[in-house]
CSV table of C-alpha atoms in Angstrom, one decimal:
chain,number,residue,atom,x,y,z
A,1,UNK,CA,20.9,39.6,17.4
A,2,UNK,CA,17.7,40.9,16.2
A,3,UNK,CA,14.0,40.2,17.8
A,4,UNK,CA,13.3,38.9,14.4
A,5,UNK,CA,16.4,36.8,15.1
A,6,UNK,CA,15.5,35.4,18.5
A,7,UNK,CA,12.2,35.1,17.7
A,8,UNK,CA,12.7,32.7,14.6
A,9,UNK,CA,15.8,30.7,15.5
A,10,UNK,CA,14.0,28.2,17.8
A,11,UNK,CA,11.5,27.5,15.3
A,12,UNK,CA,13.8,27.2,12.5
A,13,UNK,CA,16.2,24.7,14.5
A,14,UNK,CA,13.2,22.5,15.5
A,15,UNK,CA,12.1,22.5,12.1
A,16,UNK,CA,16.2,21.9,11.4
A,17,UNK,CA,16.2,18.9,14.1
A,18,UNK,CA,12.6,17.2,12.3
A,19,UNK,CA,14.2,16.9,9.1
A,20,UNK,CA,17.4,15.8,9.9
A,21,UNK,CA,15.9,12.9,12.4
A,22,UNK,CA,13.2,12.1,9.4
A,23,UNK,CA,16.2,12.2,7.1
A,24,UNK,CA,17.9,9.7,9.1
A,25,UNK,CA,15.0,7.3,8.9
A,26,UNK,CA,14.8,7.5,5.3
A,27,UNK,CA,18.3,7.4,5.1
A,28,UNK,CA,18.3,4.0,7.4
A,29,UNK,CA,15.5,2.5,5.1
A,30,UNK,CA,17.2,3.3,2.1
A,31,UNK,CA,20.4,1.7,2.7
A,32,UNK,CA,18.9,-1.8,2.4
A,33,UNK,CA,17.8,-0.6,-0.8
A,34,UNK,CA,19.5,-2.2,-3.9
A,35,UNK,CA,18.9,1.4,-6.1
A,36,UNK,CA,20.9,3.0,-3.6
A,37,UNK,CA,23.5,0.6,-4.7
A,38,UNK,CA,22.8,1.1,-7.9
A,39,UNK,CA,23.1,4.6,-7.9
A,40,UNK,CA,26.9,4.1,-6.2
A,41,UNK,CA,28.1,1.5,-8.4
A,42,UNK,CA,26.6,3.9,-11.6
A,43,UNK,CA,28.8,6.6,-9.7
A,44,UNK,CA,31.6,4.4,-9.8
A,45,UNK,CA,31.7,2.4,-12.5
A,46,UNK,CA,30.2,4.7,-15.7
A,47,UNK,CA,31.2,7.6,-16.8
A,48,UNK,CA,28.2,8.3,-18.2
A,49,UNK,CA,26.9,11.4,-16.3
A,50,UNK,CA,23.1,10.4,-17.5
A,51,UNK,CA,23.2,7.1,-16.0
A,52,UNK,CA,24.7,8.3,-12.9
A,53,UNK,CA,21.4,11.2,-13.0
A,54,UNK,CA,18.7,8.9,-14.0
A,55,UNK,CA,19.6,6.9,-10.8
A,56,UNK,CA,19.7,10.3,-8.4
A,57,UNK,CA,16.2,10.8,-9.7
A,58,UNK,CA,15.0,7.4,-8.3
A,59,UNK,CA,16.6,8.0,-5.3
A,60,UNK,CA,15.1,11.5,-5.0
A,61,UNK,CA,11.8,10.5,-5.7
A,62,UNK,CA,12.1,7.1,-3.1
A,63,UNK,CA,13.0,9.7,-0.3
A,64,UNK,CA,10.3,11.9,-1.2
A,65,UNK,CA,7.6,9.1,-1.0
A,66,UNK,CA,9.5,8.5,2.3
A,67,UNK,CA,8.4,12.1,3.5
A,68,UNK,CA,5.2,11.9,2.5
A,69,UNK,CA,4.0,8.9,4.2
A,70,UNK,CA,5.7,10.2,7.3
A,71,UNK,CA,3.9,13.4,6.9
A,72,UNK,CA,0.5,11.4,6.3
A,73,UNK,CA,1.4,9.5,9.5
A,74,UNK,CA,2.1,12.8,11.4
A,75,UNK,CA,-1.6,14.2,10.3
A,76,UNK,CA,-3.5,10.6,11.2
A,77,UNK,CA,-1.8,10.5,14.5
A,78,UNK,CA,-2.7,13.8,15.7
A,79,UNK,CA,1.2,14.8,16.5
A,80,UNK,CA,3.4,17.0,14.8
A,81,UNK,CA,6.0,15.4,13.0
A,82,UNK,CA,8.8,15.9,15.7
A,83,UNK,CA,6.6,14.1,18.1
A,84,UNK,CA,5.8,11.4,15.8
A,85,UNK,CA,9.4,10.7,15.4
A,86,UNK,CA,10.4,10.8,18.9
A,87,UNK,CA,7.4,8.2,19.8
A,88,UNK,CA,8.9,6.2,17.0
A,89,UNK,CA,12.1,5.8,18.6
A,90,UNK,CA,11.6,4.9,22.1
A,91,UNK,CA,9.1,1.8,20.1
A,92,UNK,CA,10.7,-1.1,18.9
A,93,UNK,CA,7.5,-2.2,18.0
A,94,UNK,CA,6.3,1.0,16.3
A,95,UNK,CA,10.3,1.2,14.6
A,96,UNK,CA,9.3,-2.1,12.8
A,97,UNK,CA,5.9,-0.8,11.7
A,98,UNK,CA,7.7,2.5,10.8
A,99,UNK,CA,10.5,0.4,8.4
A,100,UNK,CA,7.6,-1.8,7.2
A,101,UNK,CA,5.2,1.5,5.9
A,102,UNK,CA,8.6,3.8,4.4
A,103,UNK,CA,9.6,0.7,2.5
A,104,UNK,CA,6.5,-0.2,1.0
A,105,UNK,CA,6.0,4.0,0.2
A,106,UNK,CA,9.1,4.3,-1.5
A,107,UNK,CA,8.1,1.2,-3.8
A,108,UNK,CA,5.3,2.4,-5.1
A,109,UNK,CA,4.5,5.3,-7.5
A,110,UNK,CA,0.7,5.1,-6.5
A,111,UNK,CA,0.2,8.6,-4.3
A,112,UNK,CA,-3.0,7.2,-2.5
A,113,UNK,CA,-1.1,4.0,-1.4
A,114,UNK,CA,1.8,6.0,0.2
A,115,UNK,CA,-1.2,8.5,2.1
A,116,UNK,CA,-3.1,5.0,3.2
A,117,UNK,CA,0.5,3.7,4.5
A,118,UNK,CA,1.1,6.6,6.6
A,119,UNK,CA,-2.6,6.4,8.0
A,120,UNK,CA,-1.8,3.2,8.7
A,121,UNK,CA,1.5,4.3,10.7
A,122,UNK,CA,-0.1,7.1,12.5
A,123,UNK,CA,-3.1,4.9,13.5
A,124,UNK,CA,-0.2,2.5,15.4
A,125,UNK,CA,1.3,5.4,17.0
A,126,UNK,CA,-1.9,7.0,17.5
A,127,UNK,CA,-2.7,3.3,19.5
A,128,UNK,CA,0.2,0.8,20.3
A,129,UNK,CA,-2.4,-2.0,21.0
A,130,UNK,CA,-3.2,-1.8,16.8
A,131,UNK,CA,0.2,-1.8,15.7
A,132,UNK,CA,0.2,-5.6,14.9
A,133,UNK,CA,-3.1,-5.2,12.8
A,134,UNK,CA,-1.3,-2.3,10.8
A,135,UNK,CA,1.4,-4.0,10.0
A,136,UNK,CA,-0.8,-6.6,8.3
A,137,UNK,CA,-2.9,-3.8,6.6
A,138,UNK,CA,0.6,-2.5,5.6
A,139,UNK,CA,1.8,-5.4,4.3
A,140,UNK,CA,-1.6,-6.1,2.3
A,141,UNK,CA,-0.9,-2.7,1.2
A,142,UNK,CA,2.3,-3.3,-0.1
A,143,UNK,CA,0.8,-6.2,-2.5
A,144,UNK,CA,-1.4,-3.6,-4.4
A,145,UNK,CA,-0.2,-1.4,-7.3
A,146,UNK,CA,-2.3,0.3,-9.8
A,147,UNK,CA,-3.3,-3.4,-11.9
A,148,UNK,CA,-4.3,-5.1,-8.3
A,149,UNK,CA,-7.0,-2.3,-7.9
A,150,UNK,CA,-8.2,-2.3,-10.8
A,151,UNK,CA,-8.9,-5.7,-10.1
A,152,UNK,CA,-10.1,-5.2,-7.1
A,153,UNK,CA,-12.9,-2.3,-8.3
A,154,UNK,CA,-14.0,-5.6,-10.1
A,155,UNK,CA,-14.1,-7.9,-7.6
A,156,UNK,CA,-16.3,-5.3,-5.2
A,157,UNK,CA,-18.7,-4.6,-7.9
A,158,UNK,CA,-22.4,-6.1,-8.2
A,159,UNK,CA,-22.5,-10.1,-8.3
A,160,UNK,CA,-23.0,-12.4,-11.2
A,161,UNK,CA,-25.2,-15.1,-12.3
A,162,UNK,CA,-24.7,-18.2,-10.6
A,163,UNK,CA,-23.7,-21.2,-13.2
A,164,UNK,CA,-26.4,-23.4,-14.7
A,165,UNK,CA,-26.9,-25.7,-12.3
A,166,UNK,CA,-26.3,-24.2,-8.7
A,167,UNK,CA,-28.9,-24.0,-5.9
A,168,UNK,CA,-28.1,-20.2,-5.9
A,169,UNK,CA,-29.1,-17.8,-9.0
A,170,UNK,CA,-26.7,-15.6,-8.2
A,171,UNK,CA,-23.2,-16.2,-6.9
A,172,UNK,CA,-21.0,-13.7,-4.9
A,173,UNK,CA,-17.5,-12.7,-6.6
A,174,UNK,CA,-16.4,-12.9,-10.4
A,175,UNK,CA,-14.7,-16.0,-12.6
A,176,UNK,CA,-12.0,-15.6,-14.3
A,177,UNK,CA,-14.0,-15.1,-18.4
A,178,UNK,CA,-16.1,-12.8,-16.5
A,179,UNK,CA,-12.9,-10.7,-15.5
A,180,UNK,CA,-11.4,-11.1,-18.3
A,181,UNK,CA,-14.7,-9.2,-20.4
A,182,UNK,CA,-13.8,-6.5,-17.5
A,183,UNK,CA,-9.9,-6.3,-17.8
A,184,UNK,CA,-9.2,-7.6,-21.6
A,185,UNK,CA,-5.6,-6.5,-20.7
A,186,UNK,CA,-5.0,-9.1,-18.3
A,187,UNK,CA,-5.0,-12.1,-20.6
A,188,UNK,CA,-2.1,-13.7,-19.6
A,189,UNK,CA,-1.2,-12.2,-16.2
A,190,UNK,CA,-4.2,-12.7,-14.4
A,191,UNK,CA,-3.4,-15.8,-12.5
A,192,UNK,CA,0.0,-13.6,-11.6
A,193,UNK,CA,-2.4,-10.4,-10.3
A,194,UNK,CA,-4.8,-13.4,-8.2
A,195,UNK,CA,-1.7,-15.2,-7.0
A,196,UNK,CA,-0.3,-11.5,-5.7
A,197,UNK,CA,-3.6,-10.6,-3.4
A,198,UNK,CA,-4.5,-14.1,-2.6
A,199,UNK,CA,-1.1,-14.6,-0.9
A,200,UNK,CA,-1.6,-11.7,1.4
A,201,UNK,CA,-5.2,-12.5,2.2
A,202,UNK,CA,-6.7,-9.7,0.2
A,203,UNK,CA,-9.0,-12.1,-2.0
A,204,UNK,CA,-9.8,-15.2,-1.9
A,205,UNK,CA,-11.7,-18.6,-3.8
A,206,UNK,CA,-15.5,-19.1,-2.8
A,207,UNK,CA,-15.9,-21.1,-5.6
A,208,UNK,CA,-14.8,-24.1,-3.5
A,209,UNK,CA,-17.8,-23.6,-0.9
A,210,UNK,CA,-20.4,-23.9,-3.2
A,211,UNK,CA,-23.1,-27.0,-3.7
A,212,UNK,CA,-24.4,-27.8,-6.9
A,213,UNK,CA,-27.7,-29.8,-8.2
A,214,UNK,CA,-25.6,-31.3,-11.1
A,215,UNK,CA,-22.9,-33.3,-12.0
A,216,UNK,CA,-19.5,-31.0,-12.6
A,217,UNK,CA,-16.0,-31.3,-12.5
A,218,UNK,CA,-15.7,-29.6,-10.0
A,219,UNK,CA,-16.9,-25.9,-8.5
A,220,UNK,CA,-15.3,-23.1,-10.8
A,221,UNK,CA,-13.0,-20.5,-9.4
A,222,UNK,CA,-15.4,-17.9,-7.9
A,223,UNK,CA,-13.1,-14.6,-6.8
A,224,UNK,CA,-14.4,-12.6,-4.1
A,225,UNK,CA,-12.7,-10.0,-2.1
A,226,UNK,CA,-12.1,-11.1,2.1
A,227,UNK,CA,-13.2,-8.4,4.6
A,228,UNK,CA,-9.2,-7.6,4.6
A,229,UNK,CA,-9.5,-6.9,0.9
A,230,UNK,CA,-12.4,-4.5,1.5
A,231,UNK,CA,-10.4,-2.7,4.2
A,232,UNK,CA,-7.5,-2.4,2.3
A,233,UNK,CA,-9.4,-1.2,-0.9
A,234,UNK,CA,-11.4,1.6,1.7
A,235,UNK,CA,-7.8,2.6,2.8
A,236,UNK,CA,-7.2,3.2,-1.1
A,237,UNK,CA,-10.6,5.1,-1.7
A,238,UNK,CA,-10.6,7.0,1.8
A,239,UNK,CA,-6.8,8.3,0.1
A,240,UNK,CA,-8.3,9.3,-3.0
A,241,UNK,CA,-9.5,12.6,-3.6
A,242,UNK,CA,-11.2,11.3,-7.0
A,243,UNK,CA,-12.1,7.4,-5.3
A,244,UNK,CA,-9.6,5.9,-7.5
């Protein structure tokens, strides 16, 4: 065997042993996945060959969303990736957060999600005493796609005028015409985007809070974002080499 030889086999087998563990973990995830089903029963049942591809490309592409979230992790926590993994393993409480974060990752096709995830992992591994707060900032996480921040760059921008009538002339947070003027697009399917974030505490209804001088039917809907929903939009814009 050559010094080349002796030299690079270590290296090459630790490299070896951090993909297949990493592998494994996707692998795990993945398996409660209904497109890996999919792309069995497409095996099994078609003969289509483009069917049976088209679902191989999915499944590629959730594995490789996998990776990279792991690979974020690896980089916020400070360890390399073999370390991370190992640190993973003896956690039962870091295994869940781990599950949670390559779950959500392979969902989404948003890159600066999957990077804020795997911050969020590493900072749990980095610090067991956070790993319940970053499963809830995963979770939160997991709510937004591309739609929920753009709604969300609406909801942190400058206030508007309070209605006619309030003590207050201007009111924290957006109703729902003024959002609409923002995101025309979402006639329709607002109430479903609102109903998505509200449910994981990202934003919430100050309309309900407020006192007014005259008689109404009541205080409007008044969407601000919660200091959960700023976090989780920072973890989005911290990802972003452009800001979103």
């Amino acid at each position: 065997m050559s010094r080349e030889s002796r030299e690079t086999k270590p290296g090459s087998l630790t490299e070896a042993g951090v993909k297949a563990t990493t592998g494994v973990i996707v692998a795990t995830v993945s398996a409660f996945s209904p497109v890996a089903g999919l792309v069995a029963g497409a095996a099994k049942e078609y003969a289509d060959a483009p069917i049976v591809r088209l679902m191989e490309g999915v499944r590629r592409r959730r594995e490789d969303r996998a990776v990279q979230a792991l690979e974020a992790a690896s980089e916020e926590a400070r360890q390399p990736l073999n370390r991370l993994v190992h640190t993973i393993e003896t956690s039962p409480e870091l295994l869940a957060l781990m599950s949670e974060t390559v779950q959500a990752a392979m969902e989404t096709p948003l890159t600066e999600k999957i990077t804020a995830l795997g911050r969020c992992l590493g900072r749990g591994v980095r610090d067991e005493t956070r790993v319940d707060a970053e499963r809830l900032r995963v979770r939160g996480l997991a709510g937004i796609e591309e739609p929920e921040v753009k709604l969300l760059e609406v909801l942190a921008r400058e206030n508007h005028v309070a209605p006619e009538g309030a003590f207050e002339q201007r009111w924290p947070g957006w109703r729902r015409p003024e959002i609409l003027t923002e995101l025309p697009g979402f006639v329709g399917v607002l109430d479903a985007s609102i109903a998505r974030l509200t449910r994981e505490g990202v934003i919430k209804d100050d309309g309900i809070v407020r006192v007014f001088e005259a008689d109404h039917d009541g205080a409007p809907e008044t969407w601000i974002l919660t200091d959960f929903g700023r976090d989780c939009l920072s973890l989005l814009w911290a990802a972003s080499p452009r800001g979103l």
